[in-house]
XYZ file of N, CA and C in Angstrom:
582
model
N -18.289 53.292 44.054
C -19.327 53.680 43.089
C -18.825 53.440 41.660
N -19.549 52.646 40.898
C -19.144 52.328 39.522
C -19.249 53.557 38.624
N -18.339 53.629 37.665
C -18.390 54.742 36.712
C -19.297 54.408 35.526
N -19.936 53.231 35.550
C -20.811 52.814 34.454
C -22.283 52.923 34.841
N -23.105 53.246 33.874
C -24.556 53.245 34.088
C -25.029 51.818 34.263
N -26.190 51.646 34.912
C -26.668 50.268 35.072
C -27.524 49.808 33.899
N -28.090 50.755 33.125
C -28.855 50.342 31.944
C -28.868 51.445 30.885
N -29.423 51.100 29.723
C -29.416 52.025 28.568
C -30.586 51.670 27.652
N -31.104 52.657 26.934
C -32.233 52.391 26.027
C -31.737 52.126 24.597
N -32.578 51.457 23.809
C -32.237 51.202 22.406
C -32.085 52.503 21.628
N -32.893 53.509 21.982
C -32.816 54.809 21.292
C -31.443 55.447 21.516
N -30.950 55.345 22.755
C -29.623 55.917 23.057
C -28.529 55.192 22.272
N -28.664 53.880 22.149
C -27.658 53.097 21.427
C -27.642 53.481 19.948
N -28.823 53.664 19.368
C -28.934 54.015 17.946
C -28.171 55.300 17.624
N -28.117 56.214 18.582
C -27.441 57.497 18.364
C -25.917 57.408 18.510
N -25.426 56.275 18.994
C -23.978 56.125 19.239
C -23.234 55.745 17.962
N -21.917 56.063 17.927
C -21.124 55.640 16.765
C -21.016 54.118 16.713
N -21.025 53.571 15.492
C -20.911 52.117 15.320
C -19.459 51.694 15.572
N -19.299 50.524 16.181
C -17.931 50.023 16.330
C -17.754 48.829 15.406
N -16.542 48.670 14.914
C -16.221 47.555 14.022
C -14.798 47.108 14.306
N -14.571 45.815 14.180
C -13.237 45.268 14.420
C -12.232 45.940 13.492
N -11.160 46.521 14.062
C -10.227 47.293 13.237
C -9.056 46.498 12.670
N -8.951 45.214 13.044
C -7.752 44.467 12.667
C -7.907 43.577 11.449
N -7.077 42.554 11.390
C -7.046 41.595 10.290
C -7.929 40.395 10.628
N -8.768 39.994 9.679
C -9.620 38.818 9.868
C -9.079 37.688 8.998
N -8.898 36.533 9.609
C -8.412 35.377 8.865
C -9.457 34.269 8.911
N -9.849 33.788 7.738
C -10.799 32.672 7.639
C -10.002 31.375 7.777
N -10.397 30.538 8.723
C -9.693 29.279 8.968
C -10.629 28.145 8.538
N -10.260 27.475 7.435
C -11.130 26.413 6.918
C -10.374 25.129 6.592
N -9.091 25.059 7.001
C -8.311 23.819 6.821
C -7.548 23.543 8.107
N -7.110 22.294 8.243
C -6.344 21.906 9.428
C -5.032 22.687 9.514
N -4.382 22.907 8.382
C -3.102 23.627 8.362
C -3.280 25.061 8.871
N -4.332 25.730 8.390
C -4.601 27.100 8.849
C -4.938 27.119 10.331
N -5.650 26.080 10.802
C -6.035 26.005 12.215
C -4.808 25.870 13.107
N -3.847 25.035 12.692
C -2.628 24.827 13.485
C -1.860 26.143 13.600
N -1.725 26.861 12.487
C -1.005 28.148 12.499
C -1.749 29.176 13.364
N -3.068 29.238 13.233
C -3.869 30.192 14.006
C -3.740 29.909 15.505
N -3.803 28.643 15.864
C -3.766 28.275 17.285
C -2.407 28.555 17.914
N -1.339 28.462 17.134
C -0.006 28.809 17.664
C -0.008 30.278 18.088
N -0.615 31.139 17.278
C -0.725 32.564 17.626
C -1.648 32.748 18.838
N -2.801 32.104 18.814
C -3.802 32.279 19.876
C -3.289 31.819 21.241
N -2.504 30.748 21.274
C -1.981 30.229 22.539
C -0.971 31.190 23.174
N -0.442 32.114 22.385
C 0.540 33.080 22.907
C -0.135 34.341 23.465
N -1.460 34.422 23.368
C -2.191 35.605 23.847
C -2.619 35.402 25.301
N -2.721 36.510 26.053
C -3.179 36.387 27.447
C -4.703 36.396 27.519
N -5.359 37.081 26.571
C -6.828 37.134 26.564
C -7.338 37.243 25.138
N -8.513 36.646 24.905
C -9.140 36.635 23.580
C -10.628 36.901 23.717
N -11.201 37.541 22.707
C -12.649 37.614 22.601
C -13.128 36.305 22.004
N -14.310 35.845 22.429
C -14.812 34.523 22.039
C -16.287 34.616 21.670
N -16.660 33.945 20.585
C -18.071 33.850 20.214
C -18.236 32.692 19.236
N -19.472 32.278 19.024
C -19.766 31.279 17.995
C -21.007 31.731 17.230
N -21.183 31.190 16.042
C -22.381 31.454 15.239
C -22.937 30.126 14.749
N -24.251 30.065 14.691
C -24.963 28.872 14.230
C -26.036 29.314 13.240
N -26.199 28.537 12.170
C -27.268 28.858 11.213
C -28.601 28.785 11.937
N -29.407 29.832 11.852
C -30.664 29.823 12.600
C -31.622 28.754 12.097
N -32.402 28.229 13.020
C -33.450 27.281 12.661
C -34.777 27.958 12.962
N -35.679 27.896 12.031
C -36.980 28.540 12.239
C -38.062 27.498 12.516
N -37.604 26.255 12.878
C -38.554 25.183 13.233
C -38.412 24.898 14.721
N -39.520 24.778 15.406
C -39.509 24.482 16.845
C -38.810 23.150 17.109
N -37.920 23.139 18.099
C -37.233 21.906 18.486
C -36.076 21.499 17.594
N -35.818 22.259 16.534
C -34.717 21.940 15.625
C -33.592 22.948 15.844
N -32.389 22.432 16.114
C -31.244 23.340 16.238
C -30.119 22.839 15.349
N -29.356 23.759 14.824
C -28.249 23.405 13.941
C -26.947 23.342 14.726
N -25.944 22.714 14.112
C -24.635 22.618 14.743
C -23.912 23.962 14.651
N -22.983 24.169 15.563
C -22.168 25.386 15.528
C -21.403 25.421 14.213
N -21.547 26.515 13.480
C -20.920 26.622 12.162
C -19.617 27.403 12.205
N -19.504 28.323 13.172
C -18.361 29.240 13.196
C -17.914 29.484 14.628
N -16.601 29.449 14.840
C -16.000 29.825 16.122
C -15.130 31.043 15.856
N -15.345 32.111 16.632
C -14.537 33.312 16.477
C -13.662 33.502 17.707
N -12.364 33.710 17.479
C -11.428 34.028 18.550
C -10.624 35.244 18.100
N -10.639 36.306 18.925
C -10.029 37.573 18.510
C -9.083 38.129 19.562
N -7.939 38.618 19.090
C -7.060 39.436 19.929
C -7.423 40.889 19.597
N -6.639 41.833 20.085
C -6.944 43.246 19.803
C -6.855 43.561 18.319
N -5.995 42.831 17.579
C -5.793 43.204 16.165
C -5.874 42.050 15.169
N -6.178 40.835 15.643
C -6.344 39.704 14.719
C -7.526 38.872 15.167
N -8.381 38.525 14.212
C -9.524 37.667 14.522
C -9.507 36.467 13.587
N -9.688 35.298 14.170
C -9.712 34.059 13.397
C -11.136 33.513 13.398
N -11.648 33.251 12.204
C -12.989 32.683 12.054
C -12.825 31.226 11.623
N -13.065 30.311 12.559
C -12.933 28.880 12.287
C -14.243 28.371 11.705
N -14.220 27.937 10.428
C -15.432 27.477 9.734
C -15.683 26.014 10.079
N -16.231 25.789 11.251
C -16.439 24.429 11.740
C -17.437 23.641 10.906
N -18.231 24.335 10.097
C -19.162 23.635 9.192
C -18.415 23.093 7.972
N -17.160 23.523 7.789
C -16.411 23.123 6.593
C -15.110 22.400 6.898
N -14.793 22.236 8.178
C -13.536 21.581 8.543
C -13.727 20.775 9.827
N -12.753 19.919 10.131
C -12.786 19.168 11.387
C -12.479 20.118 12.545
N -13.074 19.851 13.688
C -12.773 20.584 14.920
C -11.487 19.938 15.451
N -10.342 20.489 15.077
C -9.056 19.829 15.346
C -8.618 20.011 16.800
N -7.741 19.121 17.220
C -7.237 19.096 18.604
C -6.639 20.448 19.019
N -5.924 21.115 18.103
C -5.281 22.399 18.434
C -6.296 23.438 18.893
N -7.465 23.449 18.268
C -8.525 24.390 18.661
C -9.015 24.046 20.064
N -9.224 22.752 20.327
C -9.655 22.318 21.658
C -8.631 22.733 22.713
N -7.338 22.669 22.383
C -6.291 23.059 23.341
C -6.419 24.529 23.745
N -6.728 25.397 22.790
C -6.916 26.823 23.113
C -8.083 26.959 24.095
N -9.174 26.237 23.825
C -10.374 26.334 24.662
C -10.176 25.684 26.035
N -9.181 24.809 26.147
C -8.885 24.144 27.420
C -7.799 24.860 28.227
N -7.170 25.854 27.636
C -6.051 26.517 28.305
C -6.528 27.485 29.388
N -6.049 27.264 30.602
C -6.339 28.190 31.688
C -5.467 29.430 31.620
N -4.421 29.396 30.780
C -3.506 30.539 30.649
C -4.017 31.582 29.661
N -4.958 31.186 28.804
C -5.530 32.117 27.819
C -6.971 32.413 28.247
N -7.219 33.636 28.690
C -8.578 34.028 29.085
C -9.411 34.196 27.819
N -10.609 33.581 27.802
C -11.520 33.709 26.659
C -12.782 34.396 27.153
N -13.073 35.572 26.589
C -14.169 36.410 27.077
C -15.310 36.414 26.070
N -16.505 36.101 26.551
C -17.684 36.126 25.691
C -18.916 36.472 26.501
N -20.074 36.288 25.895
C -21.351 36.512 26.586
C -22.199 35.257 26.399
N -22.815 34.783 27.462
C -23.588 33.529 27.437
C -22.698 32.390 26.936
N -21.491 32.301 27.495
C -20.504 31.335 26.990
C -20.924 29.883 27.215
N -21.735 29.618 28.224
C -22.140 28.237 28.514
C -22.825 27.598 27.305
N -23.733 28.349 26.664
C -24.436 27.814 25.483
C -23.472 27.592 24.326
N -22.535 28.538 24.139
C -21.550 28.394 23.057
C -20.669 27.171 23.296
N -20.236 26.989 24.546
C -19.384 25.839 24.880
C -20.138 24.528 24.636
N -21.404 24.466 25.058
C -22.217 23.257 24.847
C -22.312 22.921 23.360
N -22.548 23.944 22.541
C -22.637 23.735 21.096
C -21.335 23.194 20.529
N -20.203 23.746 20.993
C -18.893 23.281 20.522
C -18.616 21.857 20.993
N -19.046 21.531 22.207
C -18.794 20.187 22.742
C -19.593 19.115 22.005
N -20.636 19.518 21.280
C -21.357 18.547 20.454
C -20.505 18.130 19.260
N -19.566 18.984 18.870
C -18.680 18.686 17.740
C -17.434 17.929 18.196
N -16.921 18.315 19.359
C -15.740 17.644 19.927
C -15.711 17.941 21.413
N -15.584 16.914 22.225
C -15.573 17.134 23.665
C -14.252 17.772 24.087
N -14.309 18.744 24.970
C -13.109 19.350 25.555
C -13.475 19.830 26.953
N -12.456 20.103 27.769
C -12.664 20.556 29.143
C -12.418 22.063 29.185
N -13.473 22.882 29.148
C -13.290 24.334 29.053
C -12.625 24.924 30.294
N -11.635 25.768 30.049
C -10.969 26.491 31.135
C -10.648 27.902 30.667
N -10.587 28.827 31.619
C -10.176 30.197 31.292
C -11.269 31.042 30.673
N -12.539 30.634 30.805
C -13.632 31.409 30.199
C -14.170 32.450 31.177
N -14.462 33.626 30.670
C -15.106 34.695 31.445
C -16.390 35.059 30.712
N -17.513 35.033 31.433
C -18.800 35.392 30.842
C -19.150 36.816 31.255
N -19.188 37.717 30.288
C -19.506 39.126 30.583
C -20.854 39.260 31.283
N -21.799 38.374 30.951
C -23.114 38.448 31.577
C -23.031 38.175 33.076
N -22.045 37.382 33.485
C -21.870 37.071 34.902
C -21.089 38.158 35.644
N -20.096 38.751 34.970
C -19.220 39.700 35.683
C -19.674 41.158 35.626
N -20.465 41.541 34.624
C -20.848 42.958 34.468
C -21.545 43.511 35.712
N -22.299 42.648 36.389
C -23.006 43.074 37.598
C -22.079 43.572 38.697
N -20.819 43.124 38.685
C -19.850 43.574 39.686
C -19.574 45.070 39.565
N -19.860 45.641 38.403
C -19.709 47.085 38.180
C -21.068 47.785 38.214
N -22.097 47.067 38.675
C -23.435 47.657 38.781
C -24.213 47.687 37.480
N -23.686 47.023 36.440
C -24.362 47.022 35.135
C -25.421 45.919 35.135
N -26.654 46.303 34.842
C -27.753 45.326 34.844
C -27.976 44.680 33.480
N -27.538 45.333 32.417
C -27.759 44.821 31.057
C -26.905 43.584 30.804
N -27.418 42.677 29.968
C -26.702 41.427 29.701
C -26.269 41.262 28.244
N -26.934 41.927 27.301
C -26.607 41.702 25.888
C -25.297 42.400 25.522
N -24.577 41.813 24.569
C -23.319 42.405 24.102
C -23.579 43.804 23.562
N -24.692 43.963 22.843
C -25.026 45.267 22.266
C -25.131 46.340 23.354
N -25.844 46.020 24.432
C -26.035 47.000 25.505
C -24.778 47.169 26.353
N -24.051 46.087 26.572
C -22.794 46.200 27.316
C -21.784 47.077 26.564
N -21.705 46.900 25.240
C -20.785 47.717 24.430
C -21.168 49.189 24.518
N -22.457 49.460 24.506
C -22.928 50.850 24.583
C -22.572 51.467 25.934
N -22.818 50.730 27.013
C -22.561 51.254 28.361
C -21.059 51.387 28.631
N -20.298 50.369 28.292
C -18.880 50.329 28.664
C -17.988 51.065 27.672
N -18.294 50.940 26.375
C -17.429 51.522 25.343
C -18.028 52.769 24.690
N -19.302 53.014 24.922
C -19.946 54.168 24.290
C -20.123 54.007 22.792
N -20.237 52.756 22.332
C -20.428 52.545 20.898
C -21.461 51.454 20.638
N -21.967 51.459 19.423
C -23.060 50.582 19.032
C -22.540 49.419 18.191
N -23.026 48.209 18.484
C -22.664 47.011 17.729
C -23.878 46.612 16.898
N -23.678 46.457 15.584
C -24.777 46.046 14.708
C -25.059 44.557 14.889
N -26.331 44.186 14.910
C -26.718 42.778 15.019
C -27.414 42.315 13.738
N -27.234 43.056 12.654
C -27.972 42.800 11.412
C -27.714 41.413 10.812
N -26.520 40.857 11.009
C -26.174 39.580 10.362
C -26.453 38.357 11.230
N -26.941 38.573 12.448
C -27.066 37.477 13.419
C -27.817 36.276 12.855
N -28.902 36.510 12.128
C -29.734 35.409 11.644
C -29.424 35.011 10.204
N -28.217 35.297 9.743
C -27.864 34.918 8.370
C -27.355 33.467 8.333
N -27.104 32.954 7.133
C -26.685 31.561 6.974
C -25.177 31.416 7.204
N -24.814 30.917 8.383
C -23.400 30.771 8.748
C -22.784 29.523 8.136
N -23.586 28.703 7.445
C -23.053 27.518 6.776
C -22.868 27.751 5.280
N -23.072 28.977 4.826
C -22.932 29.299 3.395
C -21.539 28.911 2.908
N -21.445 28.563 1.621
C -20.155 28.157 1.049
C -19.106 29.254 1.253
N -19.514 30.501 1.072
C -18.625 31.645 1.289
C -19.346 32.651 2.165
N -18.667 33.131 3.185
C -19.266 34.158 4.036
C -19.185 35.512 3.336
N -20.212 36.320 3.502
C -20.213 37.653 2.897
C -19.303 38.574 3.712
N -18.957 39.698 3.104
C -18.142 40.702 3.795
C -18.855 41.177 5.070
N -20.166 41.331 4.985
C -20.960 41.776 6.143
C -20.921 40.730 7.256
N -21.032 39.441 6.900
C -20.963 38.371 7.905
C -19.589 38.342 8.580
N -18.545 38.474 7.784
C -17.178 38.441 8.322
C -16.967 39.597 9.297
N -17.398 40.786 8.899
C -17.261 41.957 9.764
C -18.045 41.799 11.058
N -19.259 41.294 10.950
C -20.121 41.081 12.117
C -19.487 40.073 13.069
N -19.051 38.928 12.530
C -18.503 37.848 13.355
C -17.231 38.296 14.074
N -16.356 38.994 13.378
C -15.115 39.472 13.992
C -15.411 40.496 15.074
N -16.320 41.419 14.789
C -16.668 42.464 15.758
C -17.286 41.855 17.012
N -18.149 40.861 16.832
C -18.838 40.251 17.972
C -17.865 39.630 18.978
N -16.818 38.979 18.488
C -15.825 38.384 19.403
C -14.920 39.468 19.978
N -14.400 40.328 19.118
C -13.452 41.371 19.533
C -14.059 42.321 20.556
N -15.323 42.703 20.366
C -15.940 43.681 21.267
C -16.055 43.112 22.686
N -16.195 41.798 22.821
C -16.228 41.181 24.157
C -14.895 41.400 24.875
N -13.794 41.242 24.140
C -12.464 41.486 24.709
C -12.310 42.956 25.085
N -12.783 43.850 24.218
C -12.685 45.294 24.490
C -13.477 45.677 25.748
N -14.675 45.119 25.886
C -15.515 45.402 27.072
C -14.785 44.920 28.332
N -14.258 43.707 28.262
C -13.547 43.117 29.405
C -12.332 43.972 29.800
N -11.525 44.338 28.806
C -10.321 45.142 29.091
C -10.681 46.465 29.743
N -11.755 47.074 29.268
C -12.194 48.369 29.835
C -12.705 48.177 31.271
N -13.485 47.127 31.508
C -13.973 46.841 32.861
C -12.820 46.626 33.830
N -11.795 45.904 33.374
C -10.665 45.568 34.244
C -9.871 46.810 34.682
N -10.030 47.918 33.959
C -9.323 49.154 34.315
C -10.071 49.971 35.362
N -11.316 49.584 35.630
C -12.154 50.382 36.556
C -12.373 49.651 37.868
N -12.390 50.395 38.985
C -12.684 49.757 40.271
C -14.124 49.245 40.290
N -14.353 48.149 41.013
C -15.700 47.589 41.116
C -16.482 48.331 42.179
């Protein structure tokens, strides 16, 4: 019997404490910064993973992935793919079977990244696919965080401009939290019997 509820209401989530990434956020916008970031990331056993794309409000029009977020428990790297090359070192992290990358709806994120540079994805875990093993029916990161961690994730910045010359403090906090919370959900699930 799972210790997690199978679903939750938006009203219940609103009453929960907000969660925010507690560590250091590093903006990666040059090849040199990417190489240094990837050396750290390759040494981790698991990472939270997410991407952001500038929203398109026209039917049939989609924008390129602007941001890749990879987070450990205390460091999050925001790769500004709209402002730098998608370098080989980043692809190596995404191809590593030794580094688990945890996200939600990862297939779409991977497809978006592969439009920028082809790579062979390995080591990805999709929370939407595995949560059901604990009897959880919800699929969104917001609802999974509420059920598994008992905290609320803000989605206020989701539709902001991720290609802006400079990201706002709110965007940086949102992007880091979105990747990190996936890792936190995964770690908590792994401690509980299915």
